[in-house]
mmCIF file of C-alpha atoms in Angstrom:
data_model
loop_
_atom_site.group_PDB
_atom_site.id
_atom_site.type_symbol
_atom_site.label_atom_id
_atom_site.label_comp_id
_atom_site.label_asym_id
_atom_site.label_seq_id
_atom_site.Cartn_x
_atom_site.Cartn_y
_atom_site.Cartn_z
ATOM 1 C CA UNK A 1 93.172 128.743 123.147
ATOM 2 C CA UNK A 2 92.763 130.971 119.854
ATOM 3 C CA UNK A 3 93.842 134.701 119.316
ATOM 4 C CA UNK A 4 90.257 135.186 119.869
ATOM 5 C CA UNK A 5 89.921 133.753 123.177
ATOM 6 C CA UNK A 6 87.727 130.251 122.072
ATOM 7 C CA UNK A 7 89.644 126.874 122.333
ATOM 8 C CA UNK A 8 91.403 125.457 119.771
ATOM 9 C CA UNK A 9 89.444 122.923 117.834
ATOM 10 C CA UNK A 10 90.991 119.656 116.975
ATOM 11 C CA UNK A 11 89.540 117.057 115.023
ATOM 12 C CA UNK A 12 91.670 113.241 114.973
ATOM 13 C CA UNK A 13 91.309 110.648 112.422
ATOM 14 C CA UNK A 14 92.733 107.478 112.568
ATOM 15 C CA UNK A 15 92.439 104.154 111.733
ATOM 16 C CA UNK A 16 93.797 102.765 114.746
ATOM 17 C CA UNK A 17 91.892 102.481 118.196
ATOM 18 C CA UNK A 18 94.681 102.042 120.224
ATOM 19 C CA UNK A 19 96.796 105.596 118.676
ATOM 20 C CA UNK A 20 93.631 107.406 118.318
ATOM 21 C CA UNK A 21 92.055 106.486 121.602
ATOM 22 C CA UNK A 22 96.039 106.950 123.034
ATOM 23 C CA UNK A 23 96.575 110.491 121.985
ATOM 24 C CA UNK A 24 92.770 111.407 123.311
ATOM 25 C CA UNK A 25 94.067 109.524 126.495
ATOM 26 C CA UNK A 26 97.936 111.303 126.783
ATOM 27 C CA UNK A 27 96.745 114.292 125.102
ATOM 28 C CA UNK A 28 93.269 115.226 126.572
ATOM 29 C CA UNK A 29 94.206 115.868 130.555
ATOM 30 C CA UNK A 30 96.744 118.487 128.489
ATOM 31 C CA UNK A 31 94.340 119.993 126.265
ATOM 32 C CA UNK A 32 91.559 120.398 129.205
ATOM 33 C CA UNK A 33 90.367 124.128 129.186
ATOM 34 C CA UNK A 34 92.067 124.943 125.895
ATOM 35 C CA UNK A 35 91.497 122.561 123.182
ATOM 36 C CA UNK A 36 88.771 120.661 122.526
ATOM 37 C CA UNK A 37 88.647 117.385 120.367
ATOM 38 C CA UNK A 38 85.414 118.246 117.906
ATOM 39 C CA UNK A 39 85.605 114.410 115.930
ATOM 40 C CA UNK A 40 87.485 111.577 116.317
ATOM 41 C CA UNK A 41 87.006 109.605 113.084
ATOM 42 C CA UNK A 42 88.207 106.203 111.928
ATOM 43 C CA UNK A 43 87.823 106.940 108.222
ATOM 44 C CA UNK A 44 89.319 110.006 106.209
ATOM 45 C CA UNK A 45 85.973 110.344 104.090
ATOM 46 C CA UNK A 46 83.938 110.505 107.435
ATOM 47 C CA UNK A 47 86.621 112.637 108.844
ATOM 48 C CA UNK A 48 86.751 114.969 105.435
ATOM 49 C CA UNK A 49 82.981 115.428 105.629
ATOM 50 C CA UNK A 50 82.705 116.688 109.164
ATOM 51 C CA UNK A 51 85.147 119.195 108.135
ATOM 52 C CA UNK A 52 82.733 121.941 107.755
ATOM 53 C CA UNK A 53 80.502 121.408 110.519
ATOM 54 C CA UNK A 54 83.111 120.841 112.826
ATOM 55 C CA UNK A 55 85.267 123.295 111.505
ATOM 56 C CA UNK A 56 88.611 122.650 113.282
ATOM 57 C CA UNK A 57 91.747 124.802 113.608
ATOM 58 C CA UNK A 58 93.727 121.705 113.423
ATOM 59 C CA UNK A 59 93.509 118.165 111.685
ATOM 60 C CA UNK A 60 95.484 115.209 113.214
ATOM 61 C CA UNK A 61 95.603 112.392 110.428
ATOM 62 C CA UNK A 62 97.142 109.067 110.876
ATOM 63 C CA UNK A 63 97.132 107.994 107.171
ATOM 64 C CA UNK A 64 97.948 104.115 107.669
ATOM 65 C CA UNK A 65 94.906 103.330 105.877
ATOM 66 C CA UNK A 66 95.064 101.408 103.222
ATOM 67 C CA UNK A 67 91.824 104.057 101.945
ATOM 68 C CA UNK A 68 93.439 106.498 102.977
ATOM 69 C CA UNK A 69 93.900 108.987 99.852
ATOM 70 C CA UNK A 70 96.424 111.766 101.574
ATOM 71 C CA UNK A 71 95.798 113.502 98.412
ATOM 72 C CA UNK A 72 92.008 114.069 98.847
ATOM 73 C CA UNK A 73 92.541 115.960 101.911
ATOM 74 C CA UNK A 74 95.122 117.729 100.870
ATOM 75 C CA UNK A 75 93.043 119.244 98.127
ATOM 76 C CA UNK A 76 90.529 119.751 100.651
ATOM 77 C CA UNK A 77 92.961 121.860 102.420
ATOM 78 C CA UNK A 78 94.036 124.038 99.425
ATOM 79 C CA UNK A 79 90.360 124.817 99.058
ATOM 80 C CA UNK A 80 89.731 125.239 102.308
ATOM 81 C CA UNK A 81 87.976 128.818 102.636
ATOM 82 C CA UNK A 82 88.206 129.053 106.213
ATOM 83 C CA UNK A 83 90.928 130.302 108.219
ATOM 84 C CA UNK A 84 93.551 128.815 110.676
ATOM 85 C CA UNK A 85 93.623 125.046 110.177
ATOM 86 C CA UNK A 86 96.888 123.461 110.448
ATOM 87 C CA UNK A 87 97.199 119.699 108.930
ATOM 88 C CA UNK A 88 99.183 116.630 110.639
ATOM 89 C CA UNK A 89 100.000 113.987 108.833
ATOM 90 C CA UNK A 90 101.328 111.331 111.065
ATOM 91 C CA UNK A 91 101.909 107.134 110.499
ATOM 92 C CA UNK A 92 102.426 104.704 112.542
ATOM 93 C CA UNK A 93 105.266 103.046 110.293
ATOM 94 C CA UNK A 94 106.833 106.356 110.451
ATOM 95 C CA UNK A 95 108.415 106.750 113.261
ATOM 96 C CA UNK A 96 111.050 109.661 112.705
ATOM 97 C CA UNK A 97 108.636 111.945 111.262
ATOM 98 C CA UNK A 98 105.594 113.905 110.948
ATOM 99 C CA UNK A 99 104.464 116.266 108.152
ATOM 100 C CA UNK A 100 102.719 119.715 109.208
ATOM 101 C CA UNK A 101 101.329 121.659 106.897
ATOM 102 C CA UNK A 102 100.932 125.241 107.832
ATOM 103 C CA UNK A 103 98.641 127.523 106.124
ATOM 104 C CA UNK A 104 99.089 131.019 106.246
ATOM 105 C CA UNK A 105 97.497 134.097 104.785
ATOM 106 C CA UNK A 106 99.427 137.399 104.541
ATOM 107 C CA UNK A 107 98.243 140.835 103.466
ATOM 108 C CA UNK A 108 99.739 142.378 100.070
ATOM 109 C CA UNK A 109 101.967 144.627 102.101
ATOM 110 C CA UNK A 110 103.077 142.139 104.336
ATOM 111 C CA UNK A 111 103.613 139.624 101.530
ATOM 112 C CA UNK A 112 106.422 142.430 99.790
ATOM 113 C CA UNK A 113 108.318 142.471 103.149
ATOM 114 C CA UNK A 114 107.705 138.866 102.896
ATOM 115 C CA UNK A 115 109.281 138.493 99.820
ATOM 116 C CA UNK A 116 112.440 140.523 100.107
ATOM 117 C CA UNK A 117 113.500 138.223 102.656
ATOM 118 C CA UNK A 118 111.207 134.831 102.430
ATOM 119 C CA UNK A 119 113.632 132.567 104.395
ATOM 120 C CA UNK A 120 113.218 134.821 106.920
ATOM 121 C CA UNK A 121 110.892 134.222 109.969
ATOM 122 C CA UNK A 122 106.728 135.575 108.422
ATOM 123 C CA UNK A 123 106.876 139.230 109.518
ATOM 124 C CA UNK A 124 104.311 139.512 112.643
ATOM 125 C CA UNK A 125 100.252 140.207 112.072
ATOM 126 C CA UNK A 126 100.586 137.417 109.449
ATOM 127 C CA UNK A 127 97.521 135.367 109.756
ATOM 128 C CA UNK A 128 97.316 131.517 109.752
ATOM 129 C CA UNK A 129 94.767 130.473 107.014
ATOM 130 C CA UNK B 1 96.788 94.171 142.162
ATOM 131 C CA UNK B 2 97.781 95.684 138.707
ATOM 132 C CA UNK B 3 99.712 94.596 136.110
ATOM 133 C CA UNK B 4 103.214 96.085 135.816
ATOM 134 C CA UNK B 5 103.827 97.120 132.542
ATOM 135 C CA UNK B 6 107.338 98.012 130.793
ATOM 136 C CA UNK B 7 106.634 99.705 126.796
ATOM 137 C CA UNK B 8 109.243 99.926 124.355
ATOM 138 C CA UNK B 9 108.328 101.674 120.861
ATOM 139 C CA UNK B 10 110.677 104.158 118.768
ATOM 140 C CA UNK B 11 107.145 105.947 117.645
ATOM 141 C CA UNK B 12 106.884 108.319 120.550
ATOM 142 C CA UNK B 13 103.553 109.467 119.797
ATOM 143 C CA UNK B 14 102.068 106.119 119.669
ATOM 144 C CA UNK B 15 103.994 105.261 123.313
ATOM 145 C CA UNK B 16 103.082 108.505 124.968
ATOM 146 C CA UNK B 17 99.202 107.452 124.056
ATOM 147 C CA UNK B 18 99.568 103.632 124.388
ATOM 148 C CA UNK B 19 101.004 104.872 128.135
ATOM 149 C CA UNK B 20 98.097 107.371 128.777
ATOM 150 C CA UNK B 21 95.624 104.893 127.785
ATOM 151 C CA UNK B 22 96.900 101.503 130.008
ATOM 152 C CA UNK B 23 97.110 104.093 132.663
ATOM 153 C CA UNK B 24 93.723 105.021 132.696
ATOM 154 C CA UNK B 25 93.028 101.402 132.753
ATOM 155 C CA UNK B 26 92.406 100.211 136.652
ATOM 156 C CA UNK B 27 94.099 96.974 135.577
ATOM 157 C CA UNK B 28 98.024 98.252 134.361
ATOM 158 C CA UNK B 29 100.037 100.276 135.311
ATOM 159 C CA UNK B 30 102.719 101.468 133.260
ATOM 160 C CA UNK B 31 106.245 101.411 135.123
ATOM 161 C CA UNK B 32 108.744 102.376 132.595
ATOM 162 C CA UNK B 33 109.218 102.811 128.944
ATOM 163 C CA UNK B 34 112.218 102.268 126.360
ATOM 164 C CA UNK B 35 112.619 103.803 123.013
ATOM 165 C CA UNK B 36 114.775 100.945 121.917
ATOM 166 C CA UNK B 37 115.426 97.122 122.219
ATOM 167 C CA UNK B 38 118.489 97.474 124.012
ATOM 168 C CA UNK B 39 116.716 99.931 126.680
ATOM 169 C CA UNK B 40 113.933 97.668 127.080
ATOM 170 C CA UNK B 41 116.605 94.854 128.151
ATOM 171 C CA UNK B 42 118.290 97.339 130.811
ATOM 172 C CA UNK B 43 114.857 98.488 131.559
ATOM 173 C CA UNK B 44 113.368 94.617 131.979
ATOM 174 C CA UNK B 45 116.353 93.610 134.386
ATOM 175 C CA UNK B 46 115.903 96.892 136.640
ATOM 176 C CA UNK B 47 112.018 96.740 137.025
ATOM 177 C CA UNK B 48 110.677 93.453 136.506
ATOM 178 C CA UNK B 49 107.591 94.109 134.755
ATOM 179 C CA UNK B 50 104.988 91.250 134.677
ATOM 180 C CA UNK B 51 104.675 92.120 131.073
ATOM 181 C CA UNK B 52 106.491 93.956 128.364
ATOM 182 C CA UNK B 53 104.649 95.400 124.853
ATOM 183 C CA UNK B 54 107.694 95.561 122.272
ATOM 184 C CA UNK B 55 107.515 96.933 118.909
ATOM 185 C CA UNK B 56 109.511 95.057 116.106
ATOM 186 C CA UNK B 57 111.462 97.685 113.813
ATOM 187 C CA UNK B 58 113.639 99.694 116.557
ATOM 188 C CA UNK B 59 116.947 101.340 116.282
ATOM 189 C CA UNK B 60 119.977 99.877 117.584
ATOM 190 C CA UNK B 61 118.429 96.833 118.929
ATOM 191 C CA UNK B 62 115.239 95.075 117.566
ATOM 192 C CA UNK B 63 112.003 93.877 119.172
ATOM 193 C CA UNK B 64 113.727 89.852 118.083
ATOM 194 C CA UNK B 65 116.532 90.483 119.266
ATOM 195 C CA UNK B 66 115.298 92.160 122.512
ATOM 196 C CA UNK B 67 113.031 89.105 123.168
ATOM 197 C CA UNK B 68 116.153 86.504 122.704
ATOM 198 C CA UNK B 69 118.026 88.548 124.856
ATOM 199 C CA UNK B 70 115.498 88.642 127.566
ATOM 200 C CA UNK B 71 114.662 85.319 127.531
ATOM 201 C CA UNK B 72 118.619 83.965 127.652
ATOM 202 C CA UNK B 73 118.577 86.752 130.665
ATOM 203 C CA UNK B 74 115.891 83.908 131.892
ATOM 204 C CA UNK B 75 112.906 86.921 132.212
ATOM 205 C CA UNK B 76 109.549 84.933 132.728
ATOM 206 C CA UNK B 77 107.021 87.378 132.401
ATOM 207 C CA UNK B 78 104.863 88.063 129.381
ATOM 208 C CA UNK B 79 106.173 89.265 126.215
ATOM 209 C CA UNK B 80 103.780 90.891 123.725
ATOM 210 C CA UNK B 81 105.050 92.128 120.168
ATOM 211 C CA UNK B 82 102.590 94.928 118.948
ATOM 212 C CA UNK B 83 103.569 96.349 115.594
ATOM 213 C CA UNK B 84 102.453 97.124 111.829
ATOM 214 C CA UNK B 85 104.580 94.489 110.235
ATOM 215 C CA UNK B 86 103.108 91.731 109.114
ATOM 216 C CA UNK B 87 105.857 90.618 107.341
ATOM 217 C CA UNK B 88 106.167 86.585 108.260
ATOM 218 C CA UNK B 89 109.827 86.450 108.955
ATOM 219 C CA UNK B 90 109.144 89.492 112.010
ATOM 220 C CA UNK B 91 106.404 86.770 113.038
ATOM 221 C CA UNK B 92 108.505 83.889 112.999
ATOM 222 C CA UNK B 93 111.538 85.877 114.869
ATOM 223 C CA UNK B 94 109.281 86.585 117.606
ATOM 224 C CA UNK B 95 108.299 83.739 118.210
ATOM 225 C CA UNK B 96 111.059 81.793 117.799
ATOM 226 C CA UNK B 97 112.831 83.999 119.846
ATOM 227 C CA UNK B 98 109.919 83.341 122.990
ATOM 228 C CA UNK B 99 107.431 86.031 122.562
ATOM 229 C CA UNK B 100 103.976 85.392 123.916
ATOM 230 C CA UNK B 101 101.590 87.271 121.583
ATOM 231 C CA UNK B 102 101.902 88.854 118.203
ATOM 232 C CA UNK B 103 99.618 91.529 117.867
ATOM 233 C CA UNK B 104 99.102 94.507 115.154
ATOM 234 C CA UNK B 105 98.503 98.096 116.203
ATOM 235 C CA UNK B 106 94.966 98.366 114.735
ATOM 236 C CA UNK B 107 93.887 96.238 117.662
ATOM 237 C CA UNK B 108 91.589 97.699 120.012
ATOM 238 C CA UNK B 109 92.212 98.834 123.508
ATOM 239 C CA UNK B 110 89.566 95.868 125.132
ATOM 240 C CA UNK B 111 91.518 93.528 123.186
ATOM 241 C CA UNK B 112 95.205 94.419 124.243
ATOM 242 C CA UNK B 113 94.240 94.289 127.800
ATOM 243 C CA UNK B 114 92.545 90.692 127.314
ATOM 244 C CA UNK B 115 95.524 89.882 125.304
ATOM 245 C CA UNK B 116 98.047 91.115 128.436
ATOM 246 C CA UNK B 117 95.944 89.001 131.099
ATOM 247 C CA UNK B 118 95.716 85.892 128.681
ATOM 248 C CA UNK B 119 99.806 85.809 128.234
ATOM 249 C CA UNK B 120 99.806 86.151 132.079
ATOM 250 C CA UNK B 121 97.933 82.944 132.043
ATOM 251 C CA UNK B 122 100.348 81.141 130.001
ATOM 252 C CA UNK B 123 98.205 81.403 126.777
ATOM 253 C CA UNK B 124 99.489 82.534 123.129
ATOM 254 C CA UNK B 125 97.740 85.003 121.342
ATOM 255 C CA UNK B 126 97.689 86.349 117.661
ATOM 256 C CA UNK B 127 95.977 89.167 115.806
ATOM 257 C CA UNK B 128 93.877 87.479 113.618
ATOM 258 C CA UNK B 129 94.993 88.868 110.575
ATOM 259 C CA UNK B 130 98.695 87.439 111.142
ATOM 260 C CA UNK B 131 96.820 83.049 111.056
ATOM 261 C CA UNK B 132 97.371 82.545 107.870
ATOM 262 C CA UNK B 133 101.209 84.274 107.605
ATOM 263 C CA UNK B 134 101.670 81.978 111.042
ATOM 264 C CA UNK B 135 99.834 78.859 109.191
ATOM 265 C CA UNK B 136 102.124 79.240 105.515
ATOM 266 C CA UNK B 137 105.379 80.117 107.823
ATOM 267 C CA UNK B 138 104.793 76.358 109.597
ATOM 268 C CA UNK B 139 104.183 74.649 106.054
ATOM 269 C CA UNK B 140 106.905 76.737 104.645
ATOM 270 C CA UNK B 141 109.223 75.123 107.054
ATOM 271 C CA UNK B 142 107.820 72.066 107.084
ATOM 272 C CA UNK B 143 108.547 71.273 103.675
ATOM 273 C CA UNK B 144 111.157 73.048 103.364
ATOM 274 C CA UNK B 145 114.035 71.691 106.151
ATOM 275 C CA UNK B 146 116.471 74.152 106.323
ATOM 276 C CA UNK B 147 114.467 76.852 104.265
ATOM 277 C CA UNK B 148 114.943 74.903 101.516
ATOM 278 C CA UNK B 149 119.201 74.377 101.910
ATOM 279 C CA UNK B 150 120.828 71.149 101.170
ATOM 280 C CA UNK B 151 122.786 69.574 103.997
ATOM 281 C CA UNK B 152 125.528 70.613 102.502
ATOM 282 C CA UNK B 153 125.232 74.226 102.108
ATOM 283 C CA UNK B 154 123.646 74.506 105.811
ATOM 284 C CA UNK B 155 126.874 73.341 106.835
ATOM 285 C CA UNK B 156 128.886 76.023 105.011
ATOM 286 C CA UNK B 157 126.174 78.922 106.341
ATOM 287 C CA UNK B 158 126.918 77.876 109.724
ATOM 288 C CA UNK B 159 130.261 77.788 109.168
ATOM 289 C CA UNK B 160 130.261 81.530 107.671
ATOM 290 C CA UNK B 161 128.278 81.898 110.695
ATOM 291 C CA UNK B 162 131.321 81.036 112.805
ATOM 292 C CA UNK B 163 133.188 83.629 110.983
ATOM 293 C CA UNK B 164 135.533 81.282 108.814
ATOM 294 C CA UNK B 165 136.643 82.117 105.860
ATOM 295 C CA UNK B 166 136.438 80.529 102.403
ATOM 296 C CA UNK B 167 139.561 78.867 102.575
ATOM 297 C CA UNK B 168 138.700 77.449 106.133
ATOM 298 C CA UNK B 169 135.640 76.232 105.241
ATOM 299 C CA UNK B 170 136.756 74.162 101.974
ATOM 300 C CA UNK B 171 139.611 72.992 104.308
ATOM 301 C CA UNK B 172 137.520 71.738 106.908
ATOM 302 C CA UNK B 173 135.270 69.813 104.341
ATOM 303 C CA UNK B 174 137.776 68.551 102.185
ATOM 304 C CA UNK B 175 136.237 70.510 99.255
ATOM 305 C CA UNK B 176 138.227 73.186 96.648
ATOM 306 C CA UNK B 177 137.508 76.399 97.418
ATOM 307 C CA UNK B 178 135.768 77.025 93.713
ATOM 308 C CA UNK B 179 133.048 74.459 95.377
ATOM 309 C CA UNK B 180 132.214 76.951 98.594
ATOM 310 C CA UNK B 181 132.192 79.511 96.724
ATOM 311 C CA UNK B 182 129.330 77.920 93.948
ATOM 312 C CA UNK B 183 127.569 76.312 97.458
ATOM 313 C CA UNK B 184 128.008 80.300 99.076
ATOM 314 C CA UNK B 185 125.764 81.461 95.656
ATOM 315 C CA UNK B 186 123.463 79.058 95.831
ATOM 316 C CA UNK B 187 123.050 79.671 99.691
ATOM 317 C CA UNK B 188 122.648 83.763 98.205
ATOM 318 C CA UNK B 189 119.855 82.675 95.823
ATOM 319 C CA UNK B 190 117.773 80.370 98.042
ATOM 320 C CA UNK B 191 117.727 83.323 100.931
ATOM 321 C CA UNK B 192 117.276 85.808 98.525
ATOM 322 C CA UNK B 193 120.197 88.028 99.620
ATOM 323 C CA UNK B 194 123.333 89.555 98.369
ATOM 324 C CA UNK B 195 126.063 88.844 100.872
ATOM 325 C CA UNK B 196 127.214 86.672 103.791
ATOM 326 C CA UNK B 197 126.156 89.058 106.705
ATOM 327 C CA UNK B 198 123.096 89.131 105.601
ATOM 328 C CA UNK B 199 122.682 85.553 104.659
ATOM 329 C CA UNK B 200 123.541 84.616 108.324
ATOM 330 C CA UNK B 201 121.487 87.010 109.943
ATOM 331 C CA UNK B 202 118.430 86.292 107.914
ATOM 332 C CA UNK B 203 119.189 82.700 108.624
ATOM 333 C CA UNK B 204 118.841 83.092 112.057
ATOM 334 C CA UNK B 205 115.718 85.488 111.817
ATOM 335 C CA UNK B 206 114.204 82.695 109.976
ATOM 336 C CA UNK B 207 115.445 79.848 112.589
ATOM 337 C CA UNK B 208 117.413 78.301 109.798
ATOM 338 C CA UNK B 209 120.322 78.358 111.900
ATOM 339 C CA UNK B 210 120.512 78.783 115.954
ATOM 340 C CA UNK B 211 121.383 82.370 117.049
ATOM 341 C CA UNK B 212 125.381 82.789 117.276
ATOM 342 C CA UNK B 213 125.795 82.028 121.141
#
């Protein structure tokens, strides 16, 4: 559930039926009432083009597709106008690891405070972009 | 009556959903799951699963070397290898070692379950996309003996295998110990590796020599 009381939207791409119709399957029942999945997506170009209709707080990409340009939705994300959505780049041959990017947007005050200390924890009121 | 199930993956995402998906399926039930080889042994012995799904590339002991072990420890039931490799030497380990099916992750969900119930039934399966690494691995070997060794340097291989030493070896074959050590390169050049350990061990992935009992 979001700051503003809606649930969180998720959209899932992957190439893979068996991970992407797993983590609907594990992560669904655990979700329920909170989240909701708003595309599941085989492809990263179909994925990348539901972005805006489907406008999700949070991607879930499994990038072991040999299409697969990471780099395309990456820029997507930088250019991103909307707020809150959190990217999660995940592989199947990687099993130690996943890569979350993070977005956040901070006022101009909040960004000095920010910056006098920056490995320091964002200050609070910070929003996610 | 459903299917008893025992998963072992190091990709904990990808178990946690394979698991929530065969349990939604009225056919399986999942009854344990192993981040590791070795677990997946202990695991296999405690809970006698009709079937085990086994990934290849796991820390501390492999999906091969898992399915050798099980199948000395005389288990019977299914063994499926799902991974991403489809590197031919993982193939030919697994099923050299006694696995049932090879299958890659991209499979779907209908076909893993028809893949469990057809090694049940004593069949073989593979994904489709892993024929012709299965077909070249057979011709490979066929024409090639012992992976293309002479008699000669098999011998030395599986002595290095036994753990002797140069000097053992050339004594044992009546040979100078200049001559291992040219046979001990060659045996380095035709397996495409740097060192004895490694020569033996990819030896025995690629059934050029029988696993050190």
């Amino acid at each position: 559930m979001t700051a503003t009381g809606r649930k969180y939207r998720i959209l899932l791409i992957s190439p893979n039926p068996l991970f992407r119709d797993g983590l609907l399957a594990w992560y669904g029942p655990q979700w329920a009432g909170r989240a909701e999945v708003v595309g599941v997506f085989s492809r990263l170009d179909e994925g990348l083009a539901a972005l805006a209709d489907t406008a999700p707080d949070m991607v879930i990409l499994d990038y072991d597709d040999d299409e697969c340009r990471r780099a395309d939705l990456l820029q997507r994300f930088i250019q991103e106008e909307r707020q809150a959505m959190k990217v999660v780049l995940l592989s199947l041959q990687q099993p130690d690891h996943v890569i979350v990017y993070d977005r956040r947007r901070l006022s101009a005050s909040k960004l000095e405070t920010w910056l006098d200390a920056p490995w320091k924890n964002f200050p609070n009121g910070q929003e996610n972009l | 009556m459903t299917i008893r199930l025992l998963l072992a993956d190091d990709h904990l995402l990808f178990r946690r959903g394979l698991r929530g998906l065969l349990e939604d399926m009225p056919e399986t039930e999942v009854v344990g799951e192993a981040e590791n080889g070795h677990e997946a042994v202990l695991l296999a012995q405690r809970l006698q699963p009709d079937c085990i799904l086994l990934d290849i590339h796991m820390p501390v002991l492999d999906g091969c070397g898992a399915v050798a072990l099980l199948r000395q420890g005389g288990y019977r039931g299914g063994i499926i290898i799902l991974t991403v490799s489809q590197a031919d030497e993982d193939l030919v380990c697994a099923i050299r070692a006694g696995a049932d099916a090879y299958l890659l992750k991209n499979v779907t969900p209908e076909d893993l379950l028809k893949t469990i119930q057809a090694v049940l039934s004593e069949q073989a399966v593979l994904s489709p996309e892993m024929m012709r690494t299965a077909f070249n691995a057979l011709r490979q070997n066929a024409a090639q003996g012992w992976g293309g060794l002479s008699e000669r340097e098999w011998q030395i291989l599986r002595a290095i295998q036994r753990g002797q030493t140069t000097a053992e070896i050339a004594a044992a074959l009546f040979i100078s110990t200049n001559t291992v050590k040219t046979h001990v390169r060659h045996i380095f050049e035709k397996l495409g590796v740097s060192d004895r350990r490694t020569a033996v061990t990819k030896a025995e992935r690629l059934g050029i020599l029988p696993p050190k009992g």
